[in-house]
XYZ file of C-alpha atoms in Angstrom:
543
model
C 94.880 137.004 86.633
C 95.177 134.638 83.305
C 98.813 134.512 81.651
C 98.968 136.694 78.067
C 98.575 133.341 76.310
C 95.418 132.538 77.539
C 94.035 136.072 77.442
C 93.298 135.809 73.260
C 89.510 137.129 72.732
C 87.830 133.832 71.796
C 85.844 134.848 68.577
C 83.749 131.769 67.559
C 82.559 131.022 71.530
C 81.630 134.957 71.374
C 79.769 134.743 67.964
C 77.804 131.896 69.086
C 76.471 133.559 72.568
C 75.910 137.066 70.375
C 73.288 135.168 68.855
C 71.937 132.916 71.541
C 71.248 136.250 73.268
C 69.804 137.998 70.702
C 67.635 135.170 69.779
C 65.866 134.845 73.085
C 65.390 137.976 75.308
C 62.580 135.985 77.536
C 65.138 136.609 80.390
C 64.824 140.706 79.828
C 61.241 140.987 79.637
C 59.707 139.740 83.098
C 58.569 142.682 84.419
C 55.629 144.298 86.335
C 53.579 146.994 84.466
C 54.899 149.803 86.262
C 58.584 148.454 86.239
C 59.340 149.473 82.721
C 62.551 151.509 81.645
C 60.882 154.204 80.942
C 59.564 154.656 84.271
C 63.239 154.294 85.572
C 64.188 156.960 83.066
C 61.721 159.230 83.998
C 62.295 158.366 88.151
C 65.832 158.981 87.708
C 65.736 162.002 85.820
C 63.353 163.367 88.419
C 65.625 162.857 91.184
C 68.924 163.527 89.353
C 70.627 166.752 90.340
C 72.670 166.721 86.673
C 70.463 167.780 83.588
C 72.151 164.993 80.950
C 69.640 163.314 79.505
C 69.525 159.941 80.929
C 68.147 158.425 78.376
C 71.980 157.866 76.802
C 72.661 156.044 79.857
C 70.774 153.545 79.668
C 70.473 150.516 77.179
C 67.674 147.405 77.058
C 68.042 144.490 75.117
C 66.592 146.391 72.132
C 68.979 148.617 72.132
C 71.790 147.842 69.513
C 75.155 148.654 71.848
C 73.295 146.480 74.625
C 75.642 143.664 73.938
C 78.742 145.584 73.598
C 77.845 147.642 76.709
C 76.972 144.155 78.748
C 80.437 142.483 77.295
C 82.135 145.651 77.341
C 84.578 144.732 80.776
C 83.713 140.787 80.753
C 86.629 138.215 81.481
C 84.819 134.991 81.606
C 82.415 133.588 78.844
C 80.964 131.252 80.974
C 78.587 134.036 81.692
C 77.171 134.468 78.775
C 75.777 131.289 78.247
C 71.808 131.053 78.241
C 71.293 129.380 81.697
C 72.540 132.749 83.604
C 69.956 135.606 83.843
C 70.743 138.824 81.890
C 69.959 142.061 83.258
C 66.509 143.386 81.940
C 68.495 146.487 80.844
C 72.113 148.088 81.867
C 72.044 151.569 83.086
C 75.273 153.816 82.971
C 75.456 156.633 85.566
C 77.524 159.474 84.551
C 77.160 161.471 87.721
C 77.033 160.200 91.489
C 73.463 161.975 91.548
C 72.714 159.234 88.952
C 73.907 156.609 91.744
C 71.662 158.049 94.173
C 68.526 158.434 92.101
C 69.010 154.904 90.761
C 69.009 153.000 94.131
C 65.552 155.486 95.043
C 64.245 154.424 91.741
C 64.959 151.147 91.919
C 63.285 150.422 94.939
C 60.426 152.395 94.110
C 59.761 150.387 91.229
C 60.359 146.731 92.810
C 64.197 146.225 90.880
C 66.560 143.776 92.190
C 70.074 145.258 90.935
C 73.359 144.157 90.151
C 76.636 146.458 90.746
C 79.275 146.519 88.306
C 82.897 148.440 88.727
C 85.321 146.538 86.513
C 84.125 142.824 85.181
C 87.022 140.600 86.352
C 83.840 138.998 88.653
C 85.184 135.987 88.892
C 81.579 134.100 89.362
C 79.711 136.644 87.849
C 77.436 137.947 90.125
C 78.331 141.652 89.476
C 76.072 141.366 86.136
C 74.418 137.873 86.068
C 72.101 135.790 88.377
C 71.728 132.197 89.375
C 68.531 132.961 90.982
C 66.976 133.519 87.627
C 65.035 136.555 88.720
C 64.398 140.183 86.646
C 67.322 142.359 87.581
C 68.811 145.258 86.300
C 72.561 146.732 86.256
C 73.989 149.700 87.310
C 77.440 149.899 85.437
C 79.507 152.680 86.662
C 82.127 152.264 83.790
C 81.424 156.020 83.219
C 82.590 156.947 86.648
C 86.502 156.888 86.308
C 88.346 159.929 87.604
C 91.220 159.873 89.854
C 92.558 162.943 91.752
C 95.802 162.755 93.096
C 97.178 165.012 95.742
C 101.384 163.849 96.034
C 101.463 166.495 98.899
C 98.946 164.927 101.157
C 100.283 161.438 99.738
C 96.212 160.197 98.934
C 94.253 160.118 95.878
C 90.783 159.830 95.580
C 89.426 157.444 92.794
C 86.162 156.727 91.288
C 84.750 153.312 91.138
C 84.540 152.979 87.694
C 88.144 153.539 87.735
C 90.897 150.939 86.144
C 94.001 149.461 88.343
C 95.825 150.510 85.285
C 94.447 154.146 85.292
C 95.022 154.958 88.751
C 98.739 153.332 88.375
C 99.090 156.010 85.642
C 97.592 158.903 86.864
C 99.892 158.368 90.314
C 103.097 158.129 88.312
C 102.232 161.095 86.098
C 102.317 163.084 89.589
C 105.219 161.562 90.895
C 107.881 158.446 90.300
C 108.356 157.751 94.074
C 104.940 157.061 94.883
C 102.817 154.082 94.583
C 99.781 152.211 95.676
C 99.404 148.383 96.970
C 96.736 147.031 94.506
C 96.530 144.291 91.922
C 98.897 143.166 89.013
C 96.285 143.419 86.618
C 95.542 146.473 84.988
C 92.200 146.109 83.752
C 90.833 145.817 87.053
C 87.780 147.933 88.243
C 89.222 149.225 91.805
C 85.612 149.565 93.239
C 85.367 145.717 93.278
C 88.839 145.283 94.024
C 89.418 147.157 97.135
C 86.040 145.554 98.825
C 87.112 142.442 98.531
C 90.809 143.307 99.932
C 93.151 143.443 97.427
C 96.525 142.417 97.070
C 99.391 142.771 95.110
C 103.291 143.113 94.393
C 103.290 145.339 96.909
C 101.663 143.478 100.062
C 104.484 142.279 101.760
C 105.663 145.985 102.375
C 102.087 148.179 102.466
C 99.506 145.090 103.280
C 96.624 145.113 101.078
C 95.168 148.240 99.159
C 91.881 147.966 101.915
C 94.772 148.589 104.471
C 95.149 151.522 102.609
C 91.881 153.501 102.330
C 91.339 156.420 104.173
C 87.944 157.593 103.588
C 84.960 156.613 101.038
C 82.191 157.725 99.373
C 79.138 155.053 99.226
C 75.324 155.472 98.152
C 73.406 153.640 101.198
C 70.227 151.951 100.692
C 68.373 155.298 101.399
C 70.012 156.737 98.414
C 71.952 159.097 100.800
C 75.631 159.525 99.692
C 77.958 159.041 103.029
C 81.450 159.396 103.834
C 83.410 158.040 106.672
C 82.255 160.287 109.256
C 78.395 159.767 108.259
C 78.847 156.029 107.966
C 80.472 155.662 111.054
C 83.774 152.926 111.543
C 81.339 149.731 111.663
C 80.113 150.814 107.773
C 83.717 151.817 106.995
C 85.181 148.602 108.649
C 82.615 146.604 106.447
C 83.581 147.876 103.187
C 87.163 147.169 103.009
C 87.060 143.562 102.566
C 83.617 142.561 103.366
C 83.049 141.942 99.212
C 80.927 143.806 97.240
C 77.288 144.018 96.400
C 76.123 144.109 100.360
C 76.107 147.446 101.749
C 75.722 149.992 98.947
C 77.503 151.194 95.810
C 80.538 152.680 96.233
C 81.088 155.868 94.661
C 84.500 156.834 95.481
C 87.792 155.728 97.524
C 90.493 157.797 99.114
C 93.414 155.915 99.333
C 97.235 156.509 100.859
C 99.794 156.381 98.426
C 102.749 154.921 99.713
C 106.312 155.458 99.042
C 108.350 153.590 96.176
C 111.818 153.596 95.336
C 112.639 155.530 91.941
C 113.944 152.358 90.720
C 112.519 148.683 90.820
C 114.018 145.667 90.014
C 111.662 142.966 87.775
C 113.044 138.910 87.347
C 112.067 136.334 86.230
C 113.639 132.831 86.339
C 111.727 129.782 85.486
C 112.513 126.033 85.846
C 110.720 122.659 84.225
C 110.477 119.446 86.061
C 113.569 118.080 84.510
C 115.561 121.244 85.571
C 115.168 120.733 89.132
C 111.309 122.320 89.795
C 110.459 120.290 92.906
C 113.574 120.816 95.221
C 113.313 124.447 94.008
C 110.033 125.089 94.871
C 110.135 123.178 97.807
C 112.779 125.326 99.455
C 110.647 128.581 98.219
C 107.882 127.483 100.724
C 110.433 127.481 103.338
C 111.984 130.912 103.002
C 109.187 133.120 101.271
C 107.228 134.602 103.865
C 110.662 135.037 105.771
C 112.754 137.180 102.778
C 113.418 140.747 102.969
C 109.480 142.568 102.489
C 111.332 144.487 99.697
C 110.497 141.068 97.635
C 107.508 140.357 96.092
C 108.008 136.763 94.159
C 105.233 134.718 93.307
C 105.455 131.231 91.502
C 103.546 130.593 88.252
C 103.132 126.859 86.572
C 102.309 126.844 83.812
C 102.195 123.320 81.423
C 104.252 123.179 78.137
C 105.298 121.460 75.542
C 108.835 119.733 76.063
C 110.971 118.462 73.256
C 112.662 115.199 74.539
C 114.134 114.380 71.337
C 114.166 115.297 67.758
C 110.535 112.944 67.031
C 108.422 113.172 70.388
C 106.958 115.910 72.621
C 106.172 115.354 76.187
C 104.190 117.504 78.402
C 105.691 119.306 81.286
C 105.324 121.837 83.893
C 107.413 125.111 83.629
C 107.344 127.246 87.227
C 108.527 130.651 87.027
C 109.780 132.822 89.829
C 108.447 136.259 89.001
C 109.659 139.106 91.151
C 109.752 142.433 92.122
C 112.056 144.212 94.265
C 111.945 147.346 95.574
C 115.880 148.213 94.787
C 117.944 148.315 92.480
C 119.402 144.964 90.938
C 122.810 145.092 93.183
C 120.483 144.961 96.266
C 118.021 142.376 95.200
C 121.380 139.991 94.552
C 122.368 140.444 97.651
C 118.715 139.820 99.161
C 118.756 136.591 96.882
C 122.289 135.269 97.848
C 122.096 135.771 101.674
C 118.519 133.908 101.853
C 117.428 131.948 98.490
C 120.893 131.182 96.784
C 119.334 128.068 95.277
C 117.416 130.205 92.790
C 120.599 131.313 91.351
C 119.926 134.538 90.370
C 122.376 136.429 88.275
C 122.649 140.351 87.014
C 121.341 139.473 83.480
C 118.142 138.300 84.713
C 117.198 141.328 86.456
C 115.666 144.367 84.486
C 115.363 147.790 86.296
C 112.299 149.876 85.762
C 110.230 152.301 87.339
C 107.217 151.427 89.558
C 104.535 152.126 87.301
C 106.263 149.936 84.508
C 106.340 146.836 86.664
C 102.870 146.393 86.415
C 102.942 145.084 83.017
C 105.978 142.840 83.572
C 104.568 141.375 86.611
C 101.895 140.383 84.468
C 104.002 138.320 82.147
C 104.921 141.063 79.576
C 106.177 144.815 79.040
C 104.606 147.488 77.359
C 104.849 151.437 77.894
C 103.640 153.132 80.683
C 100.557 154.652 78.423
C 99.257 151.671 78.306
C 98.074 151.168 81.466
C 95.156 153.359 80.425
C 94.039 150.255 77.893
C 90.843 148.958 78.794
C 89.700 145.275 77.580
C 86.475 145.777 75.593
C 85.545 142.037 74.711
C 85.493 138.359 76.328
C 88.133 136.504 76.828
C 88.164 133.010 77.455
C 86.152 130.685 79.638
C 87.705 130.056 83.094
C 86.677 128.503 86.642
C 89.124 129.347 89.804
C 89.424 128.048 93.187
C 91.694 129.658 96.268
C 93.313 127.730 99.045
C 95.737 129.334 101.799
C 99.112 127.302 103.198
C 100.439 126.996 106.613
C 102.858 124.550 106.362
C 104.886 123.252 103.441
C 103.314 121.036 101.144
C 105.529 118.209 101.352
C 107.670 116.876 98.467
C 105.627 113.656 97.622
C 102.809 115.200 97.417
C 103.574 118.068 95.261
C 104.874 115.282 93.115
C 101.093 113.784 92.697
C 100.031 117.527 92.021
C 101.888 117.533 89.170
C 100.745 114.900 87.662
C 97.821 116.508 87.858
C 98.717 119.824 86.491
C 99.305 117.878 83.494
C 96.440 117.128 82.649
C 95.542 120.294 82.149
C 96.425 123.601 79.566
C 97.843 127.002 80.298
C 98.769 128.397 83.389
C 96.717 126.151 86.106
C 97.835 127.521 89.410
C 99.688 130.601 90.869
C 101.292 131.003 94.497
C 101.322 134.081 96.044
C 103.524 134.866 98.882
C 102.953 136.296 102.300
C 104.812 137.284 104.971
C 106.216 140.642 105.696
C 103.650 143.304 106.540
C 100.742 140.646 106.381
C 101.883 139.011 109.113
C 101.737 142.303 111.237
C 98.291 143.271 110.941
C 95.567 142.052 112.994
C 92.908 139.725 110.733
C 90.265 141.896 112.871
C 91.506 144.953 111.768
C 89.486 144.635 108.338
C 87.014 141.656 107.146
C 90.324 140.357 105.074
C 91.565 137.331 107.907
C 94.245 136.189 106.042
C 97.250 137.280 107.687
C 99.802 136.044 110.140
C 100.906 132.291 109.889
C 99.787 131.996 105.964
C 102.796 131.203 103.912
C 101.171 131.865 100.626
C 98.231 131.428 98.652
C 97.119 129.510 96.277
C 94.732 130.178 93.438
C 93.883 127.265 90.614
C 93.119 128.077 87.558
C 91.233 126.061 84.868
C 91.011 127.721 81.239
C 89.172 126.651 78.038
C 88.279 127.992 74.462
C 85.171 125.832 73.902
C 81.472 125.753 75.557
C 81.375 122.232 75.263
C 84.710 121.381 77.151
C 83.213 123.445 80.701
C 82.052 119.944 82.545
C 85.466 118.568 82.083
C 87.408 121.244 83.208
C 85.368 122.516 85.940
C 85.656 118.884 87.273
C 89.396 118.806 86.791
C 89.632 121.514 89.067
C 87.480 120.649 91.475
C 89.146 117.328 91.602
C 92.845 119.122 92.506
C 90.844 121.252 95.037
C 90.008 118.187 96.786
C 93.336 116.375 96.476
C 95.053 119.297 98.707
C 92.602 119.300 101.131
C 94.984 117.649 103.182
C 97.811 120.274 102.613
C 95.940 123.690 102.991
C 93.974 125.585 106.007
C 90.795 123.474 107.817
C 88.378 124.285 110.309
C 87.538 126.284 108.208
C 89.265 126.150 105.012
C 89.640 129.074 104.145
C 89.598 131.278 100.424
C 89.752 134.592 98.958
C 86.512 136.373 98.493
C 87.564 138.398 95.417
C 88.360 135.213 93.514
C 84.569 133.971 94.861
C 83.816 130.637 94.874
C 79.943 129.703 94.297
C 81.267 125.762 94.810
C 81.222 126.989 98.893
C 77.841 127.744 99.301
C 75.332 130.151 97.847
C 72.656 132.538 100.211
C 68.938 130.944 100.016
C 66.163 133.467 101.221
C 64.825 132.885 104.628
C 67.871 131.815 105.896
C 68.451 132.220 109.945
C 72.138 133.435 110.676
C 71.591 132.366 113.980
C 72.371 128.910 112.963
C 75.216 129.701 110.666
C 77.907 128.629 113.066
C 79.523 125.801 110.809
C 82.922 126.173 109.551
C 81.693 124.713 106.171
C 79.582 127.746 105.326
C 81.137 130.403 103.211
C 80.594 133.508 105.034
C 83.270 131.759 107.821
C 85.466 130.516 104.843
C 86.263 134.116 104.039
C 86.118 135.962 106.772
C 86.293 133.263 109.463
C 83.911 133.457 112.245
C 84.101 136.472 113.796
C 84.579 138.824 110.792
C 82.013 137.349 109.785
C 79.739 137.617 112.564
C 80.243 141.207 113.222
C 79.816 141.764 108.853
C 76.511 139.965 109.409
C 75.730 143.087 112.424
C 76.635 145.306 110.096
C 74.088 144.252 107.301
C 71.617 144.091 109.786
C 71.778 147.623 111.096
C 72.385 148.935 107.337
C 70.070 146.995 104.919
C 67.830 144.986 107.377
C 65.719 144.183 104.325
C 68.848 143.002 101.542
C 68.054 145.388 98.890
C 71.812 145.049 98.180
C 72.174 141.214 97.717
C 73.599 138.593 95.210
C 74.608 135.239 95.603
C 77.222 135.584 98.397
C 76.208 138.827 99.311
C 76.576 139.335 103.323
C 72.799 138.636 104.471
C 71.148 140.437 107.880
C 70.032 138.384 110.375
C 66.525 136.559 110.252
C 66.470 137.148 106.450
């Protein structure tokens, strides 16, 4: 998601919102007498079928590991600043008997919850509220195993669950097998497979929600159901209908798919002066149309450029980074036939094994253990926006975009390329639309180290995000619901779906209109009365 360089835990920022929260808890405290944790404690102890105390699972703003436990998977500081509700307290399930009581409990007692499986939420809606109302969250960061079974080529994973962990635990089993999720490691793949889920491996497998088999989810009856109980309009739902609006996922059982023994990882990367803009020009041409073997994605990212021995001058730098699924002879063969212009050569390519491309795919190597790293602190503040391309952007145009990339720091925009298998599946056959006739996507990136600097760069990239309007989908324009986007629209109670035919509302943005429709029938016969609901949470009808 964020380059290595702007991944450095912010300290100072982090220090100062330690203290703003544990100077003023008025957001924890609004409760009814009877909705207390203690009375949660007792309810879900009652109705737990496991006999750990819960107690240990559960932390208030008294508590002194509250903090650490409610910054424990956070990427994005802007959340922790005062004007976002905090939940009242965080509990931990340890058990998926914990899961069940908890959504019994909670509406027994009158709590609005929050579901958390990872913490890359990019608007943070997994563990704070805009609304400003008394909530509480149910962190399943306990709930990580992942069984895999190479002879019936599926795994089933827990929630809680890292990318990285399940990456490690499949290559442990076997080097030949693989699985079509993120590029980050750190990612909770209970949020990441409801929202879709792509990765280095999408041009050849689709997404990982193309690649779930069965699930496990607690329903707003606290009833745990699998495929067969939840029927195909449920199981249709979750894979790429976002999370937060059905139920809480417990577990997924995914297909592992077949990789070669050996990958091939490059990297090349050009500045301006080197050429950039005929290069990545002819990329948007021939992308989505190179062998699905390829995965290669273009990052720009602004640097410092030494013109001569006294002055520095700001410039972009785009890098092509790659994966193949071959060795390097094949890739350079793949390259030569269909994107010569990139001039790739044998030195740049580095062979690896699956498992180990994760981390160079992600800007930098490390050893396989190390998937199994968790973050455990903030990182940096950081707004996104998504677009999706159908045509090329033309040349003078991408020549005005970079003078605005300039004006901002880091890494402010990364193209993703599709083609291949996305093209062949219907954008009916989950929620996920985006498929056939998208060249790529784009996601825009705006990073910052210091509170005070959010207005500016939040309006920086809201300004670029309405300079391509011209140059990306319309009608409606669409955007990726895992990097959610509360500039699109937010849910306001009462709200009638039966007028929600505009293209500009965000439900249609992405989903488009009929995914969305039938997501909105699905809500309806499931949680008529959104106890599962946040922000952009899929609302029934009439609510």
């Amino acid at each position: 998601m964020l380059s290595k360089s702007s991944s450095i835990a912010v300290h100072q920022p982090l220090l100062h919102f330690l203290l703003l929260l544990l100077s003023n808890f008025s957001w924890a405290t609004s409760s009814s007498n009877s909705s207390t944790p203690q009375n949660f404690i007792q309810c879900v102890t009652i109705n737990s079928q496991l006999s750990v105390p819960v107690v240990t699972t559960l932390f208030t703003p008294n508590t002194s590991s509250y903090i650490s436990v409610l910054t424990s998977t956070l990427s994005n500081l802007r959340f922790l600043e005062p004007s976002f509700s905090k939940p009242q307290f965080i509990f931990t399930p340890l058990h998926d008997s914990h899961v069940q009581a908890a959504v019994l409990c909670s509406r027994k007692l009158g709590f609005h919850i929050r579901i958390r499986s990872g913490g890359h939420d990019y608007e943070g809606v997994s563990f704070a509220s805009h609304f400003q109302t008394p909530f509480i969250l149910i962190d399943l960061i306990n709930l990580r195993l992942v069984d895999v079974n190479i002879e019936q080529n599926s795994a089933w994973v827990q929630a809680g669950a890292t990318i990285g962990e399940l990456y490690y635990r499949i290559s442990q089993k076997s080097k030949v097998h693989g699985f079509p999720a993120g590029i980050c490691p750190s990612v909770g793949i209970g949020g990441h497979i409801t929202g879709g889920a792509y990765g280095s491996l999408m041009r050849k497998y689709g997404l990982a929600a193309d690649n779930v088999l069965d699930a496990r989810i607690v329903d707003v009856n606290g009833q745990i159901l699998d495929r067969e109980k939840m029927g195909e309009d449920l199981f249709w739902a979750i894979r790429g209908g976002g999370g937060g609006s059905f139920g809480i996922i417990l577990w997924w059982k995914i297909r592992l798919v077949p990789v070669p023994e050996t990958v091939t990882h490059f990297k090349i990367g050009k500045t301006l002066e080197q050429g950039a803009l005929k290069l990545v020009s002819r990329w948007q041409q021939v992308m989505d149309k190179l062998d699905e073997d390829l995965f290669m994605n273009v990052r720009f990212t602004v640097i410092n450029s030494s013109c001569n021995s006294s002055v520095n001058q700001r410039t972009l730098r785009i890098d092509y980074n790659a994966l193949f699924l071959g060795d390097c002879n094949r890739v350079l063969q793949v390259v030569e036939k269909s994107f010569p212009e990139l001039g790739l050569e044998r030195k740049d390519c580095m062979e690896m094994s699956w498992a180990e491309s994760a981390f160079y795919l992600f800007s930098y190597g490390k050893p396989v253990e190390s998937l199994l790293e968790v973050k455990t602190s903030p990182r940096i503040y950081f707004k996104a926006k998504t677009d999706f391309v159908t045509v090329p952007i033309p040349e003078e145009a991408l020549e005005e975009m970079w003078t605005r990339l300039l004006k901002e720091e880091n890494e402010p925009m990364i193209w993703t390329p599709f083609g291949g298998m996305m093209s062949k599946i219907s954008e009916t056959e989950i929620p996920y639309p985006h498929r056939k006739g998208i060249l790529f996507m784009i996601q825009y990136l705006s990073t910052w180290e210091d509170e005070e600097d959010s207005e500016r760069h939040v309006d920086w990239i809201r300004e670029l995000y309405e300079y391509m309007t011209p140059y990306v989908t319309n009608s409606p324009r669409l955007a990726y619901v895992n990097y959610r986007d509360l500039d699109l629209g937010i849910n306001e109670k009462n709200t009638n779906l039966l007028t929600l035919t505009s293209s500009d509302h965000w439900g249609i943005k992405y989903y488009k209109k009929d995914n969305f429709k039938r997501l909105v029938q699905v809500k309806s016969q499931v949680d008529p009365d959104n106890f599962f609901r946040h922000e952009q949470s899929i609302p029934p009808l009439n609510y």
